[in-house]
CSV table of N, CA and C in Angstrom, one decimal:
chain,number,residue,atom,x,y,z
A,2,MET,N,6.5,-2.9,-20.0
A,2,MET,CA,5.8,-3.4,-18.9
A,2,MET,C,5.1,-2.3,-18.2
A,3,LYS,N,3.8,-2.5,-17.9
A,3,LYS,CA,3.1,-1.4,-17.2
A,3,LYS,C,3.0,-1.7,-15.7
A,4,ILE,N,3.6,-0.8,-14.9
A,4,ILE,CA,3.6,-1.0,-13.5
A,4,ILE,C,3.1,0.2,-12.8
A,5,GLY,N,2.8,0.0,-11.5
A,5,GLY,CA,2.3,1.1,-10.7
A,5,GLY,C,2.7,1.0,-9.3
A,6,ILE,N,2.4,2.0,-8.5
A,6,ILE,CA,2.6,1.9,-7.1
A,6,ILE,C,1.2,2.2,-6.4
A,7,VAL,N,1.1,1.6,-5.2
A,7,VAL,CA,-0.1,1.8,-4.4
A,7,VAL,C,0.4,2.3,-3.1
A,8,LEU,N,-0.2,3.3,-2.6
A,8,LEU,CA,0.2,3.9,-1.3
A,8,LEU,C,-1.0,3.7,-0.3
A,9,THR,N,-0.6,3.4,0.9
A,9,THR,CA,-1.5,3.4,2.1
A,9,THR,C,-0.7,3.8,3.3
A,10,THR,N,-1.5,4.1,4.4
A,10,THR,CA,-0.8,4.4,5.7
A,10,THR,C,-1.4,3.6,6.8
A,11,VAL,N,-0.6,3.3,7.8
A,11,VAL,CA,-1.1,2.6,9.0
A,11,VAL,C,-0.4,3.3,10.2
A,12,SER,N,-0.9,3.0,11.4
A,12,SER,CA,-0.5,3.7,12.6
A,12,SER,C,0.7,3.1,13.3
A,13,ASN,N,1.1,1.8,12.9
A,13,ASN,CA,2.3,1.3,13.6
A,13,ASN,C,3.0,0.2,12.8
A,14,LEU,N,4.2,-0.1,13.2
A,14,LEU,CA,5.1,-1.0,12.4
A,14,LEU,C,4.5,-2.4,12.3
A,15,LYS,N,3.9,-2.9,13.4
A,15,LYS,CA,3.3,-4.2,13.4
A,15,LYS,C,2.2,-4.3,12.3
A,16,ASP,N,1.3,-3.4,12.2
A,16,ASP,CA,0.3,-3.4,11.2
A,16,ASP,C,1.0,-3.2,9.8
A,17,ALA,N,2.0,-2.4,9.7
A,17,ALA,CA,2.7,-2.2,8.4
A,17,ALA,C,3.3,-3.5,7.9
A,18,LYS,N,4.0,-4.2,8.7
A,18,LYS,CA,4.6,-5.5,8.4
A,18,LYS,C,3.6,-6.5,8.1
A,19,ARG,N,2.6,-6.6,8.9
A,19,ARG,CA,1.5,-7.6,8.6
A,19,ARG,C,0.9,-7.4,7.3
A,20,LEU,N,0.5,-6.2,6.9
A,20,LEU,CA,-0.1,-5.9,5.7
A,20,LEU,C,0.9,-6.1,4.5
A,21,ALA,N,2.1,-5.8,4.7
A,21,ALA,CA,3.1,-6.0,3.6
A,21,ALA,C,3.3,-7.5,3.3
A,22,TYR,N,3.4,-8.4,4.4
A,22,TYR,CA,3.5,-9.8,4.2
A,22,TYR,C,2.2,-10.4,3.6
A,23,ILE,N,1.1,-10.0,4.0
A,23,ILE,CA,-0.2,-10.5,3.4
A,23,ILE,C,-0.2,-10.2,1.9
A,24,CYS,N,0.2,-9.0,1.5
A,24,CYS,CA,0.1,-8.6,0.1
A,24,CYS,C,1.2,-9.3,-0.7
A,25,LEU,N,2.4,-9.5,-0.1
A,25,LEU,CA,3.5,-10.2,-0.8
A,25,LEU,C,3.1,-11.7,-1.0
A,26,ARG,N,2.5,-12.3,0.0
A,26,ARG,CA,2.1,-13.7,-0.1
A,26,ARG,C,1.0,-13.9,-1.1
A,27,SER,N,0.2,-12.9,-1.3
A,27,SER,CA,-0.9,-13.0,-2.3
A,27,SER,C,-0.4,-12.8,-3.8
A,28,LYS,N,0.9,-12.5,-3.9
A,28,LYS,CA,1.6,-12.3,-5.2
A,28,LYS,C,0.9,-11.2,-6.0
A,29,ASN,N,0.4,-10.2,-5.3
A,29,ASN,CA,-0.2,-9.0,-6.0
A,29,ASN,C,0.8,-7.8,-5.9
A,30,THR,N,2.0,-8.0,-5.3
A,30,THR,CA,3.0,-7.0,-5.3
A,30,THR,C,4.3,-7.7,-5.2
A,31,ALA,N,5.3,-7.0,-5.8
A,31,ALA,CA,6.7,-7.5,-5.8
A,31,ALA,C,7.5,-7.0,-4.6
A,32,CYS,N,7.1,-5.9,-4.1
A,32,CYS,CA,7.9,-5.2,-3.1
A,32,CYS,C,7.0,-4.2,-2.3
A,33,VAL,N,7.3,-4.1,-1.0
A,33,VAL,CA,6.6,-3.1,-0.2
A,33,VAL,C,7.7,-2.3,0.6
A,34,SER,N,7.7,-1.0,0.4
A,34,SER,CA,8.6,-0.2,1.2
A,34,SER,C,7.8,0.5,2.3
A,35,ILE,N,8.4,0.5,3.5
A,35,ILE,CA,7.7,1.1,4.6
A,35,ILE,C,8.5,2.3,5.1
A,36,ILE,N,7.8,3.4,5.0
A,36,ILE,CA,8.5,4.7,5.4
A,36,ILE,C,7.9,5.2,6.7
A,37,PRO,N,8.7,5.2,7.8
A,37,PRO,CA,8.2,5.7,9.1
A,37,PRO,C,8.1,7.2,9.2
A,38,GLN,N,7.5,7.6,10.3
A,38,GLN,CA,7.5,9.0,10.7
A,38,GLN,C,6.8,10.0,9.8
A,39,ALA,N,5.7,9.5,9.2
A,39,ALA,CA,4.8,10.5,8.5
A,39,ALA,C,3.9,11.1,9.5
A,40,ARG,N,3.5,12.3,9.3
A,40,ARG,CA,2.5,12.9,10.2
A,40,ARG,C,1.3,13.3,9.3
A,41,SER,N,0.1,12.7,9.6
A,41,SER,CA,-1.1,13.0,8.8
A,41,SER,C,-2.0,13.9,9.6
A,42,ILE,N,-2.5,14.9,8.9
A,42,ILE,CA,-3.5,15.8,9.5
A,42,ILE,C,-4.6,15.8,8.5
A,43,TYR,N,-5.8,15.4,9.0
A,43,TYR,CA,-6.9,15.1,8.1
A,43,TYR,C,-8.3,15.4,8.8
A,44,ARG,N,-9.3,15.5,8.0
A,44,ARG,CA,-10.7,15.6,8.6
A,44,ARG,C,-11.2,14.2,8.7
A,45,TRP,N,-11.8,13.9,9.8
A,45,TRP,CA,-12.5,12.6,10.1
A,45,TRP,C,-13.6,12.8,11.0
A,46,LYS,N,-14.8,12.4,10.6
A,46,LYS,CA,-16.1,12.5,11.4
A,46,LYS,C,-16.2,13.9,12.0
A,47,LYS,N,-16.1,14.9,11.1
A,47,LYS,CA,-16.4,16.3,11.4
A,47,LYS,C,-15.3,17.0,12.4
A,48,LYS,N,-14.2,16.3,12.5
A,48,LYS,CA,-13.1,16.8,13.3
A,48,LYS,C,-11.8,16.8,12.5
A,49,ILE,N,-10.9,17.7,12.9
A,49,ILE,CA,-9.5,17.6,12.4
A,49,ILE,C,-8.7,16.8,13.3
A,50,GLU,N,-8.1,15.8,12.7
A,50,GLU,CA,-7.3,14.8,13.5
A,50,GLU,C,-5.8,15.0,13.1
A,51,GLU,N,-4.9,14.6,14.0
A,51,GLU,CA,-3.5,14.5,13.6
A,51,GLU,C,-2.9,13.2,14.2
A,52,GLN,N,-2.1,12.5,13.4
A,52,GLN,CA,-1.6,11.2,13.8
A,52,GLN,C,-0.3,10.9,13.1
A,53,LYS,N,0.6,10.3,13.9
A,53,LYS,CA,1.8,9.7,13.3
A,53,LYS,C,1.4,8.5,12.6
A,54,GLU,N,2.0,8.3,11.4
A,54,GLU,CA,1.7,7.1,10.6
A,54,GLU,C,2.9,6.6,9.8
A,55,LEU,N,2.8,5.4,9.3
A,55,LEU,CA,3.9,4.9,8.4
A,55,LEU,C,3.2,4.8,7.0
A,56,VAL,N,4.0,5.1,6.0
A,56,VAL,CA,3.5,5.0,4.6
A,56,VAL,C,4.1,3.8,4.0
A,57,LEU,N,3.2,3.0,3.4
A,57,LEU,CA,3.6,1.8,2.7
A,57,LEU,C,3.5,2.1,1.2
A,58,ILE,N,4.5,1.7,0.4
A,58,ILE,CA,4.5,1.8,-1.0
A,58,ILE,C,4.6,0.4,-1.6
A,59,PHE,N,3.6,0.0,-2.3
A,59,PHE,CA,3.5,-1.3,-2.9
A,59,PHE,C,3.9,-1.1,-4.4
A,60,LYS,N,4.8,-2.0,-4.9
A,60,LYS,CA,5.1,-2.0,-6.3
A,60,LYS,C,4.4,-3.1,-7.0
A,61,THR,N,3.6,-2.8,-8.0
A,61,THR,CA,2.8,-3.9,-8.6
A,61,THR,C,2.6,-3.6,-10.1
A,62,THR,N,2.0,-4.6,-10.8
A,62,THR,CA,1.7,-4.4,-12.2
A,62,THR,C,0.3,-3.8,-12.3
A,63,LEU,N,0.0,-3.1,-13.4
A,63,LEU,CA,-1.3,-2.5,-13.5
A,63,LEU,C,-2.4,-3.6,-13.6
A,64,ALA,N,-2.0,-4.8,-14.1
A,64,ALA,CA,-3.0,-5.9,-14.1
A,64,ALA,C,-3.4,-6.4,-12.7
A,65,ASN,N,-2.5,-6.2,-11.8
A,65,ASN,CA,-2.8,-6.7,-10.4
A,65,ASN,C,-3.3,-5.6,-9.5
A,66,LEU,N,-3.5,-4.4,-10.1
A,66,LEU,CA,-3.9,-3.2,-9.3
A,66,LEU,C,-5.2,-3.5,-8.5
A,67,ASN,N,-6.2,-3.9,-9.2
A,67,ASN,CA,-7.5,-4.1,-8.5
A,67,ASN,C,-7.4,-5.2,-7.4
A,68,SER,N,-6.7,-6.3,-7.7
A,68,SER,CA,-6.6,-7.4,-6.8
A,68,SER,C,-5.8,-6.9,-5.5
A,69,LEU,N,-4.8,-6.2,-5.7
A,69,LEU,CA,-4.0,-5.6,-4.6
A,69,LEU,C,-4.8,-4.7,-3.8
A,70,GLN,N,-5.6,-3.8,-4.4
A,70,GLN,CA,-6.4,-2.9,-3.6
A,70,GLN,C,-7.5,-3.7,-2.8
A,71,GLU,N,-8.0,-4.7,-3.3
A,71,GLU,CA,-9.0,-5.5,-2.6
A,71,GLU,C,-8.3,-6.2,-1.4
A,72,VAL,N,-7.1,-6.7,-1.6
A,72,VAL,CA,-6.4,-7.4,-0.4
A,72,VAL,C,-6.1,-6.3,0.6
A,73,ILE,N,-5.6,-5.2,0.2
A,73,ILE,CA,-5.4,-4.1,1.2
A,73,ILE,C,-6.6,-3.7,1.9
A,74,LYS,N,-7.7,-3.5,1.2
A,74,LYS,CA,-9.0,-3.1,1.8
A,74,LYS,C,-9.5,-4.1,2.9
A,75,PHE,N,-9.4,-5.4,2.5
A,75,PHE,CA,-9.8,-6.5,3.4
A,75,PHE,C,-9.0,-6.6,4.6
A,76,SER,N,-7.6,-6.4,4.5
A,76,SER,CA,-6.7,-6.7,5.5
A,76,SER,C,-6.3,-5.5,6.3
A,77,HIS,N,-6.7,-4.3,5.9
A,77,HIS,CA,-6.3,-3.1,6.6
A,77,HIS,C,-6.9,-2.9,7.9
A,78,PRO,N,-6.2,-2.4,8.9
A,78,PRO,CA,-6.8,-2.1,10.2
A,78,PRO,C,-7.8,-0.9,10.3
A,79,TYR,N,-7.7,0.0,9.3
A,79,TYR,CA,-8.5,1.2,9.4
A,79,TYR,C,-9.9,1.0,8.9
A,80,GLU,N,-10.8,1.7,9.4
A,80,GLU,CA,-12.2,1.7,9.0
A,80,GLU,C,-12.3,2.1,7.5
A,81,LEU,N,-11.6,3.1,7.1
A,81,LEU,CA,-11.5,3.6,5.8
A,81,LEU,C,-10.1,3.8,5.4
A,82,PRO,N,-9.4,2.8,4.8
A,82,PRO,CA,-8.0,2.9,4.5
A,82,PRO,C,-7.8,3.8,3.3
A,83,GLU,N,-6.7,4.6,3.4
A,83,GLU,CA,-6.3,5.3,2.2
A,83,GLU,C,-5.6,4.3,1.2
A,84,ILE,N,-6.1,4.3,0.0
A,84,ILE,CA,-5.6,3.4,-1.0
A,84,ILE,C,-5.5,4.3,-2.3
A,85,ILE,N,-4.2,4.7,-2.6
A,85,ILE,CA,-4.0,5.6,-3.8
A,85,ILE,C,-3.1,4.8,-4.7
A,86,ALA,N,-3.6,4.7,-6.0
A,86,ALA,CA,-2.8,4.0,-7.0
A,86,ALA,C,-2.3,5.0,-8.0
A,87,VAL,N,-1.0,4.8,-8.4
A,87,VAL,CA,-0.4,5.7,-9.4
A,87,VAL,C,0.4,4.9,-10.4
A,88,ARG,N,0.1,5.2,-11.7
A,88,ARG,CA,0.9,4.5,-12.8
A,88,ARG,C,2.3,5.2,-12.8
A,89,VAL,N,3.3,4.4,-13.0
A,89,VAL,CA,4.7,5.0,-13.0
A,89,VAL,C,5.5,4.5,-14.2
A,90,CYS,N,6.5,5.3,-14.5
A,90,CYS,CA,7.5,4.9,-15.5
A,90,CYS,C,8.7,4.4,-14.7
A,91,ALA,N,9.2,3.3,-15.2
A,91,ALA,CA,10.4,2.7,-14.5
A,91,ALA,C,11.3,2.1,-15.6
A,92,SER,N,12.5,1.8,-15.1
A,92,SER,CA,13.4,1.2,-16.1
A,92,SER,C,12.8,-0.2,-16.5
A,93,SER,N,13.2,-0.6,-17.7
A,93,SER,CA,12.6,-1.8,-18.2
A,93,SER,C,13.0,-3.0,-17.4
A,94,GLU,N,14.2,-3.0,-16.8
A,94,GLU,CA,14.7,-4.1,-16.0
A,94,GLU,C,13.9,-4.2,-14.7
A,95,TYR,N,13.6,-3.0,-14.1
A,95,TYR,CA,12.9,-3.0,-12.8
A,95,TYR,C,11.4,-3.4,-13.1
A,96,ALA,N,10.9,-2.9,-14.2
A,96,ALA,CA,9.5,-3.3,-14.6
A,96,ALA,C,9.4,-4.8,-14.8
A,97,ARG,N,10.3,-5.4,-15.5
A,97,ARG,CA,10.3,-6.9,-15.7
A,97,ARG,C,10.3,-7.6,-14.3
A,98,TRP,N,11.2,-7.1,-13.4
A,98,TRP,CA,11.2,-7.8,-12.1
A,98,TRP,C,9.9,-7.7,-11.4
A,99,VAL,N,9.3,-6.5,-11.4
A,99,VAL,CA,8.0,-6.3,-10.7
A,99,VAL,C,7.0,-7.2,-11.4
A,100,SER,N,7.0,-7.3,-12.7
A,100,SER,CA,6.0,-8.1,-13.5
A,100,SER,C,6.2,-9.6,-13.2
A,101,SER,N,7.4,-10.0,-12.8
A,101,SER,CA,7.7,-11.5,-12.7
A,101,SER,C,6.9,-12.0,-11.5
A,102,PHE,N,6.4,-11.2,-10.6
A,102,PHE,CA,5.7,-11.7,-9.4
A,102,PHE,C,4.2,-11.5,-9.5
A,103,ARG,N,3.7,-11.2,-10.7
A,103,ARG,CA,2.3,-10.9,-10.8
A,103,ARG,C,1.4,-12.2,-10.6
A,104,ASN,N,0.3,-11.9,-10.1
A,104,ASN,CA,-0.7,-13.0,-9.7
A,104,ASN,C,-1.6,-13.3,-10.9
A,105,VAL,N,-1.2,-14.2,-11.7
A,105,VAL,CA,-2.0,-14.6,-12.8
A,105,VAL,C,-2.3,-16.1,-12.8
């Protein structure tokens, strides 16, 4: 089974939970882990910015990757959301579980 993870960041727990529930209800992801207390330092509009953020890790199938990215992009509070997708190796049992929630 081919699975991947998608990463994005948001500025607060309310937005993180909202985005997680939207993506879970769309059946484009099996699980979303929310990791608090990230600090992002980045260039934005010709300035260096620094912000506390939460990292969301979405577990999905490669087949649902594009759909998940579209749902995140449409529902994300940021003007330009970070959406990074990575193909992963996982145990066959875990991959089957992730695949059982795919949106087909």
